[in-house]
């Protein structure tokens, strides 16, 4: 079992990573959100994903946000109720849900790359 201090340290690190990566994501929407998403043919949105730096930022956003959200939810659920079996059940469910989110997100991003 990983120590609580290690989990929270990674929670804080992913929070800082999210601030930076969301800033990068929003910078790609500058100066106009409407112009950044307007229809530009069948590959308009995919052209942005073809920028390798942006694609890496989106992958980091997916993984950091998933960890940060799942660890935050885990912390809330463990404060809600105490007990050995509750802790185990929460850990198992959080891991399953987190892995599912990462798999679906990765498949979607890789699929977006393969369609262009």
Tab-separated table of N, CA and C in Angstrom:
chain	number	residue	atom	x	y	z
A	1	UNK	N	0.838	-1.175	0.000
A	1	UNK	CA	0.000	0.000	0.000
A	1	UNK	C	0.886	1.242	0.000
A	2	UNK	N	0.507	2.213	-0.789
A	2	UNK	CA	1.270	3.447	-0.889
A	2	UNK	C	0.895	4.361	0.277
A	3	UNK	N	1.888	5.047	0.817
A	3	UNK	CA	1.643	5.943	1.949
A	3	UNK	C	0.757	7.116	1.529
A	4	UNK	N	-0.054	7.596	2.479
A	4	UNK	CA	-0.937	8.726	2.193
A	4	UNK	C	-0.146	9.958	1.774
A	5	UNK	N	1.013	10.155	2.395
A	5	UNK	CA	1.809	11.336	2.065
A	5	UNK	C	2.296	11.289	0.618
A	6	UNK	N	2.612	10.103	0.125
A	6	UNK	CA	3.035	9.962	-1.274
A	6	UNK	C	1.875	10.240	-2.214
A	7	UNK	N	0.698	9.719	-1.894
A	7	UNK	CA	-0.480	9.971	-2.728
A	7	UNK	C	-0.804	11.463	-2.779
A	8	UNK	N	-0.726	12.135	-1.638
A	8	UNK	CA	-1.032	13.563	-1.614
A	8	UNK	C	0.056	14.379	-2.291
A	9	UNK	N	1.292	13.937	-2.195
A	9	UNK	CA	2.371	14.638	-2.900
A	9	UNK	C	2.101	14.610	-4.406
A	10	UNK	N	1.707	13.453	-4.918
A	10	UNK	CA	1.374	13.350	-6.344
A	10	UNK	C	0.103	14.119	-6.680
A	11	UNK	N	-0.805	14.214	-5.727
A	11	UNK	CA	-2.020	15.005	-5.928
A	11	UNK	C	-1.644	16.475	-6.140
A	12	UNK	N	-0.739	16.993	-5.326
A	12	UNK	CA	-0.296	18.376	-5.458
A	12	UNK	C	0.500	18.579	-6.746
A	13	UNK	N	1.353	17.625	-7.079
A	13	UNK	CA	2.152	17.730	-8.318
A	13	UNK	C	1.242	17.735	-9.534
A	14	UNK	N	0.252	16.835	-9.570
A	14	UNK	CA	-0.657	16.820	-10.720
A	14	UNK	C	-1.512	18.081	-10.762
A	15	UNK	N	-1.824	18.665	-9.608
A	15	UNK	CA	-2.537	19.940	-9.594
A	15	UNK	C	-1.723	21.036	-10.260
A	16	UNK	N	-0.422	21.086	-9.967
A	16	UNK	CA	0.457	22.071	-10.607
A	16	UNK	C	0.605	21.789	-12.100
A	17	UNK	N	0.718	20.519	-12.458
A	17	UNK	CA	0.806	20.143	-13.875
A	17	UNK	C	-0.464	20.578	-14.600
A	18	UNK	N	-1.611	20.400	-13.978
A	18	UNK	CA	-2.872	20.792	-14.609
A	18	UNK	C	-2.938	22.290	-14.856
A	19	UNK	N	-2.426	23.091	-13.932
A	19	UNK	CA	-2.411	24.545	-14.140
A	19	UNK	C	-1.619	24.884	-15.397
A	20	UNK	N	-0.469	24.272	-15.573
A	20	UNK	CA	0.381	24.546	-16.740
A	20	UNK	C	-0.268	24.021	-18.022
A	21	UNK	N	-0.728	22.780	-18.003
A	21	UNK	CA	-1.250	22.157	-19.221
A	21	UNK	C	-2.580	22.781	-19.649
A	22	UNK	N	-3.424	23.131	-18.693
A	22	UNK	CA	-4.668	23.812	-19.058
A	22	UNK	C	-4.345	25.183	-19.638
A	23	UNK	N	-3.297	25.828	-19.137
A	23	UNK	CA	-2.844	27.086	-19.737
A	23	UNK	C	-2.416	26.902	-21.177
A	24	UNK	N	-1.689	25.828	-21.460
A	24	UNK	CA	-1.294	25.521	-22.837
A	24	UNK	C	-2.522	25.259	-23.689
A	25	UNK	N	-3.451	24.481	-23.154
A	25	UNK	CA	-4.679	24.161	-23.878
A	25	UNK	C	-5.452	25.439	-24.220
A	26	UNK	N	-5.564	26.341	-23.262
A	26	UNK	CA	-6.278	27.591	-23.506
A	26	UNK	C	-5.514	28.501	-24.465
A	27	UNK	N	-4.191	28.422	-24.444
A	27	UNK	CA	-3.400	29.236	-25.373
A	27	UNK	C	-3.688	28.854	-26.820
A	28	UNK	N	-4.000	27.595	-27.068
A	28	UNK	CA	-4.353	27.164	-28.417
A	28	UNK	C	-5.716	27.694	-28.826
A	29	UNK	N	-6.498	28.166	-27.884
A	29	UNK	CA	-7.819	28.723	-28.168
A	29	UNK	C	-7.773	30.241	-28.328
A	30	UNK	N	-6.594	30.829	-28.183
A	30	UNK	CA	-6.441	32.276	-28.240
A	30	UNK	C	-6.317	32.722	-29.675
A	31	UNK	N	-6.791	33.820	-30.137
A	31	UNK	CA	-7.486	34.881	-29.411
A	31	UNK	C	-8.990	34.671	-29.371
A	32	UNK	N	-9.506	33.713	-30.124
A	32	UNK	CA	-10.953	33.550	-30.163
A	32	UNK	C	-11.310	32.076	-30.084
A	33	UNK	N	-12.092	31.721	-29.094
A	33	UNK	CA	-12.538	30.339	-28.957
A	33	UNK	C	-13.375	29.926	-30.163
A	34	UNK	N	-14.260	30.824	-30.613
A	34	UNK	CA	-15.133	30.509	-31.744
A	34	UNK	C	-14.307	30.211	-33.001
A	35	UNK	N	-13.279	31.011	-33.236
A	35	UNK	CA	-12.438	30.784	-34.407
A	35	UNK	C	-11.654	29.482	-34.282
A	36	UNK	N	-11.301	29.095	-33.049
A	36	UNK	CA	-10.499	27.885	-32.870
A	36	UNK	C	-11.292	26.610	-33.092
A	37	UNK	N	-12.626	26.673	-32.966
A	37	UNK	CA	-13.423	25.458	-33.144
A	37	UNK	C	-14.339	25.518	-34.353
A	38	UNK	N	-14.269	26.594	-35.112
A	38	UNK	CA	-15.182	26.691	-36.251
A	38	UNK	C	-14.874	25.593	-37.261
A	39	UNK	N	-15.874	25.227	-38.004
A	39	UNK	CA	-15.757	24.138	-38.954
A	39	UNK	C	-14.796	24.518	-40.075
A	40	UNK	N	-13.757	23.765	-40.226
A	40	UNK	CA	-12.756	24.031	-41.259
A	40	UNK	C	-12.576	22.778	-42.096
A	41	UNK	N	-13.673	22.203	-42.531
A	41	UNK	CA	-13.595	20.986	-43.323
A	41	UNK	C	-13.621	19.763	-42.432
A	42	UNK	N	-13.515	18.596	-43.044
A	42	UNK	CA	-13.640	17.345	-42.285
A	42	UNK	C	-12.495	17.104	-41.306
A	43	UNK	N	-11.393	17.829	-41.462
A	43	UNK	CA	-10.245	17.586	-40.584
A	43	UNK	C	-9.882	18.813	-39.762
A	44	UNK	N	-10.813	19.738	-39.544
A	44	UNK	CA	-10.518	20.978	-38.840
A	44	UNK	C	-9.974	20.772	-37.432
A	45	UNK	N	-10.664	20.002	-36.620
A	45	UNK	CA	-10.224	19.777	-35.251
A	45	UNK	C	-8.985	18.891	-35.223
A	46	UNK	N	-8.920	17.940	-36.124
A	46	UNK	CA	-7.785	17.012	-36.136
A	46	UNK	C	-6.480	17.708	-36.489
A	47	UNK	N	-6.549	18.800	-37.228
A	47	UNK	CA	-5.320	19.523	-37.571
A	47	UNK	C	-4.631	20.042	-36.324
A	48	UNK	N	-5.408	20.462	-35.342
A	48	UNK	CA	-4.806	20.900	-34.084
A	48	UNK	C	-4.124	19.728	-33.377
A	49	UNK	N	-4.733	18.555	-33.443
A	49	UNK	CA	-4.151	17.389	-32.784
A	49	UNK	C	-2.876	16.907	-33.473
A	50	UNK	N	-2.672	17.310	-34.707
A	50	UNK	CA	-1.468	16.882	-35.420
A	50	UNK	C	-0.232	17.652	-34.959
A	51	UNK	N	-0.414	18.727	-34.221
A	51	UNK	CA	0.711	19.428	-33.611
A	51	UNK	C	1.206	18.553	-32.462
A	52	UNK	N	2.436	18.054	-32.556
A	52	UNK	CA	2.941	17.071	-31.596
A	52	UNK	C	2.981	17.628	-30.183
A	53	UNK	N	3.318	18.906	-30.037
A	53	UNK	CA	3.344	19.520	-28.710
A	53	UNK	C	1.966	19.566	-28.083
A	54	UNK	N	0.980	19.906	-28.901
A	54	UNK	CA	-0.397	19.961	-28.403
A	54	UNK	C	-0.900	18.563	-28.059
A	55	UNK	N	-0.564	17.586	-28.870
A	55	UNK	CA	-0.989	16.213	-28.604
A	55	UNK	C	-0.375	15.706	-27.294
A	56	UNK	N	0.893	16.005	-27.071
A	56	UNK	CA	1.537	15.607	-25.811
A	56	UNK	C	0.847	16.295	-24.638
A	57	UNK	N	0.519	17.581	-24.800
A	57	UNK	CA	-0.170	18.314	-23.737
A	57	UNK	C	-1.533	17.694	-23.434
A	58	UNK	N	-2.241	17.242	-24.467
A	58	UNK	CA	-3.551	16.630	-24.255
A	58	UNK	C	-3.411	15.290	-23.527
A	59	UNK	N	-2.398	14.500	-23.876
A	59	UNK	CA	-2.164	13.242	-23.160
A	59	UNK	C	-1.818	13.506	-21.694
A	60	UNK	N	-0.954	14.488	-21.445
A	60	UNK	CA	-0.604	14.830	-20.063
A	60	UNK	C	-1.845	15.304	-19.322
A	61	UNK	N	-2.667	16.099	-19.992
A	61	UNK	CA	-3.917	16.574	-19.390
A	61	UNK	C	-4.815	15.392	-19.010
A	62	UNK	N	-4.938	14.432	-19.889
A	62	UNK	CA	-5.762	13.250	-19.618
A	62	UNK	C	-5.260	12.495	-18.386
A	63	UNK	N	-3.968	12.192	-18.353
A	63	UNK	CA	-3.426	11.376	-17.263
A	63	UNK	C	-3.389	12.137	-15.942
A	64	UNK	N	-2.965	13.403	-15.978
A	64	UNK	CA	-2.881	14.185	-14.740
A	64	UNK	C	-4.271	14.458	-14.176
A	65	UNK	N	-5.219	14.806	-15.041
A	65	UNK	CA	-6.580	15.092	-14.569
A	65	UNK	C	-7.235	13.833	-14.006
A	66	UNK	N	-6.992	12.700	-14.634
A	66	UNK	CA	-7.575	11.448	-14.135
A	66	UNK	C	-7.022	11.111	-12.759
A	67	UNK	N	-5.691	11.177	-12.605
A	67	UNK	CA	-5.110	10.879	-11.287
A	67	UNK	C	-5.619	11.863	-10.243
A	68	UNK	N	-5.585	13.147	-10.578
A	68	UNK	CA	-5.983	14.179	-9.631
A	68	UNK	C	-7.451	13.992	-9.200
A	69	UNK	N	-8.312	13.727	-10.159
A	69	UNK	CA	-9.732	13.547	-9.854
A	69	UNK	C	-9.975	12.268	-9.047
A	70	UNK	N	-9.356	11.169	-9.443
A	70	UNK	CA	-9.582	9.902	-8.747
A	70	UNK	C	-9.024	9.955	-7.323
A	71	UNK	N	-7.871	10.583	-7.129
A	71	UNK	CA	-7.311	10.686	-5.786
A	71	UNK	C	-8.158	11.608	-4.920
A	72	UNK	N	-8.673	12.686	-5.497
A	72	UNK	CA	-9.560	13.573	-4.747
A	72	UNK	C	-10.845	12.877	-4.345
A	73	UNK	N	-11.433	12.121	-5.278
A	73	UNK	CA	-12.650	11.370	-4.976
A	73	UNK	C	-12.383	10.305	-3.913
A	74	UNK	N	-11.243	9.643	-4.013
A	74	UNK	CA	-10.861	8.629	-3.030
A	74	UNK	C	-10.749	9.249	-1.646
A	75	UNK	N	-10.126	10.400	-1.560
A	75	UNK	CA	-9.975	11.079	-0.273
A	75	UNK	C	-11.337	11.436	0.320
A	76	UNK	N	-12.222	11.948	-0.521
A	76	UNK	CA	-13.567	12.289	-0.040
A	76	UNK	C	-14.320	11.052	0.456
A	77	UNK	N	-14.244	9.962	-0.297
A	77	UNK	CA	-14.962	8.744	0.094
A	77	UNK	C	-14.393	8.131	1.372
A	78	UNK	N	-13.076	8.221	1.562
A	78	UNK	CA	-12.481	7.667	2.772
A	78	UNK	C	-12.824	8.518	3.994
A	79	UNK	N	-13.060	9.802	3.801
A	79	UNK	CA	-13.486	10.641	4.923
A	79	UNK	C	-14.963	10.428	5.249
A	80	UNK	N	-15.721	9.952	4.284
A	80	UNK	CA	-17.146	9.720	4.474
A	80	UNK	C	-17.399	8.568	5.444
A	81	UNK	N	-16.582	7.538	5.340
A	81	UNK	CA	-16.791	6.339	6.143
A	81	UNK	C	-15.431	5.711	6.426
A	82	UNK	N	-15.304	5.067	7.552
A	82	UNK	CA	-14.055	4.423	7.929
A	82	UNK	C	-14.276	2.924	8.086
A	83	UNK	N	-13.249	2.182	7.834
A	83	UNK	CA	-13.317	0.735	8.001
A	83	UNK	C	-12.411	0.056	6.999
A	84	UNK	N	-11.899	-1.091	7.387
A	84	UNK	CA	-10.936	-1.806	6.538
A	84	UNK	C	-11.545	-2.197	5.202
A	85	UNK	N	-12.739	-2.781	5.205
A	85	UNK	CA	-13.364	-3.241	3.960
A	85	UNK	C	-13.805	-2.068	3.088
A	86	UNK	N	-14.259	-0.999	3.721
A	86	UNK	CA	-14.636	0.205	2.972
A	86	UNK	C	-13.411	0.759	2.243
A	87	UNK	N	-12.286	0.849	2.942
A	87	UNK	CA	-11.055	1.365	2.330
A	87	UNK	C	-10.635	0.517	1.140
A	88	UNK	N	-10.694	-0.787	1.291
A	88	UNK	CA	-10.314	-1.689	0.205
A	88	UNK	C	-11.266	-1.532	-0.973
A	89	UNK	N	-12.565	-1.492	-0.697
A	89	UNK	CA	-13.563	-1.353	-1.762
A	89	UNK	C	-13.385	-0.031	-2.506
A	90	UNK	N	-13.165	1.044	-1.777
A	90	UNK	CA	-12.963	2.351	-2.411
A	90	UNK	C	-11.715	2.320	-3.289
A	91	UNK	N	-10.622	1.777	-2.779
A	91	UNK	CA	-9.390	1.708	-3.564
A	91	UNK	C	-9.589	0.913	-4.855
A	92	UNK	N	-10.252	-0.227	-4.756
A	92	UNK	CA	-10.471	-1.069	-5.935
A	92	UNK	C	-11.347	-0.361	-6.959
A	93	UNK	N	-12.435	0.245	-6.517
A	93	UNK	CA	-13.343	0.929	-7.443
A	93	UNK	C	-12.647	2.123	-8.091
A	94	UNK	N	-11.904	2.894	-7.316
A	94	UNK	CA	-11.201	4.060	-7.859
A	94	UNK	C	-10.170	3.629	-8.899
A	95	UNK	N	-9.453	2.565	-8.641
A	95	UNK	CA	-8.456	2.077	-9.601
A	95	UNK	C	-9.141	1.614	-10.882
A	96	UNK	N	-10.216	0.868	-10.767
A	96	UNK	CA	-10.931	0.375	-11.953
A	96	UNK	C	-11.474	1.531	-12.780
A	97	UNK	N	-12.123	2.482	-12.131
A	97	UNK	CA	-12.684	3.626	-12.849
A	97	UNK	C	-11.571	4.457	-13.495
A	98	UNK	N	-10.491	4.704	-12.761
A	98	UNK	CA	-9.373	5.477	-13.307
A	98	UNK	C	-8.731	4.813	-14.516
A	99	UNK	N	-8.506	3.513	-14.432
A	99	UNK	CA	-7.930	2.785	-15.567
A	99	UNK	C	-8.878	2.812	-16.762
A	100	UNK	N	-10.167	2.667	-16.513
A	100	UNK	CA	-11.156	2.729	-17.594
A	100	UNK	C	-11.122	4.095	-18.288
A	101	UNK	N	-11.092	5.170	-17.514
A	101	UNK	CA	-11.043	6.514	-18.092
A	101	UNK	C	-9.792	6.707	-18.931
A	102	UNK	N	-8.643	6.271	-18.422
A	102	UNK	CA	-7.383	6.421	-19.156
A	102	UNK	C	-7.405	5.602	-20.446
A	103	UNK	N	-7.936	4.400	-20.392
A	103	UNK	CA	-7.996	3.561	-21.596
A	103	UNK	C	-8.898	4.190	-22.646
A	104	UNK	N	-10.090	4.619	-22.241
A	104	UNK	CA	-11.023	5.232	-23.193
A	104	UNK	C	-10.422	6.510	-23.775
A	105	UNK	N	-9.824	7.351	-22.942
A	105	UNK	CA	-9.211	8.582	-23.427
A	105	UNK	C	-8.054	8.337	-24.370
A	106	UNK	N	-7.203	7.370	-24.034
A	106	UNK	CA	-6.069	7.047	-24.895
A	106	UNK	C	-6.538	6.495	-26.242
A	107	UNK	N	-7.518	5.601	-26.222
A	107	UNK	CA	-8.057	5.051	-27.461
A	107	UNK	C	-8.656	6.163	-28.319
A	108	UNK	N	-9.362	7.087	-27.701
A	108	UNK	CA	-9.969	8.195	-28.452
A	108	UNK	C	-8.896	9.081	-29.085
A	109	UNK	N	-7.850	9.410	-28.343
A	109	UNK	CA	-6.797	10.257	-28.887
A	109	UNK	C	-5.993	9.548	-29.970
A	110	UNK	N	-5.674	8.294	-29.755
A	110	UNK	CA	-4.935	7.535	-30.761
A	110	UNK	C	-5.821	7.331	-31.997
A	111	UNK	N	-7.096	7.096	-31.779
A	111	UNK	CA	-8.035	6.957	-32.896
A	111	UNK	C	-8.131	8.228	-33.706
A	112	UNK	N	-8.090	9.375	-33.029
A	112	UNK	CA	-8.118	10.651	-33.728
A	112	UNK	C	-6.888	10.812	-34.618
A	113	UNK	N	-5.770	10.334	-34.140
A	113	UNK	CA	-4.542	10.407	-34.949
A	113	UNK	C	-4.616	9.510	-36.176
A	114	UNK	N	-5.201	8.343	-36.020
A	114	UNK	CA	-5.204	7.385	-37.123
A	114	UNK	C	-6.225	7.740	-38.207
A	115	UNK	N	-7.192	8.622	-37.914
A	115	UNK	CA	-8.177	8.978	-38.928
A	115	UNK	C	-7.694	10.067	-39.867
A	116	UNK	N	-6.623	10.731	-39.505
A	116	UNK	CA	-6.134	11.834	-40.349
A	116	UNK	C	-5.155	11.305	-41.358
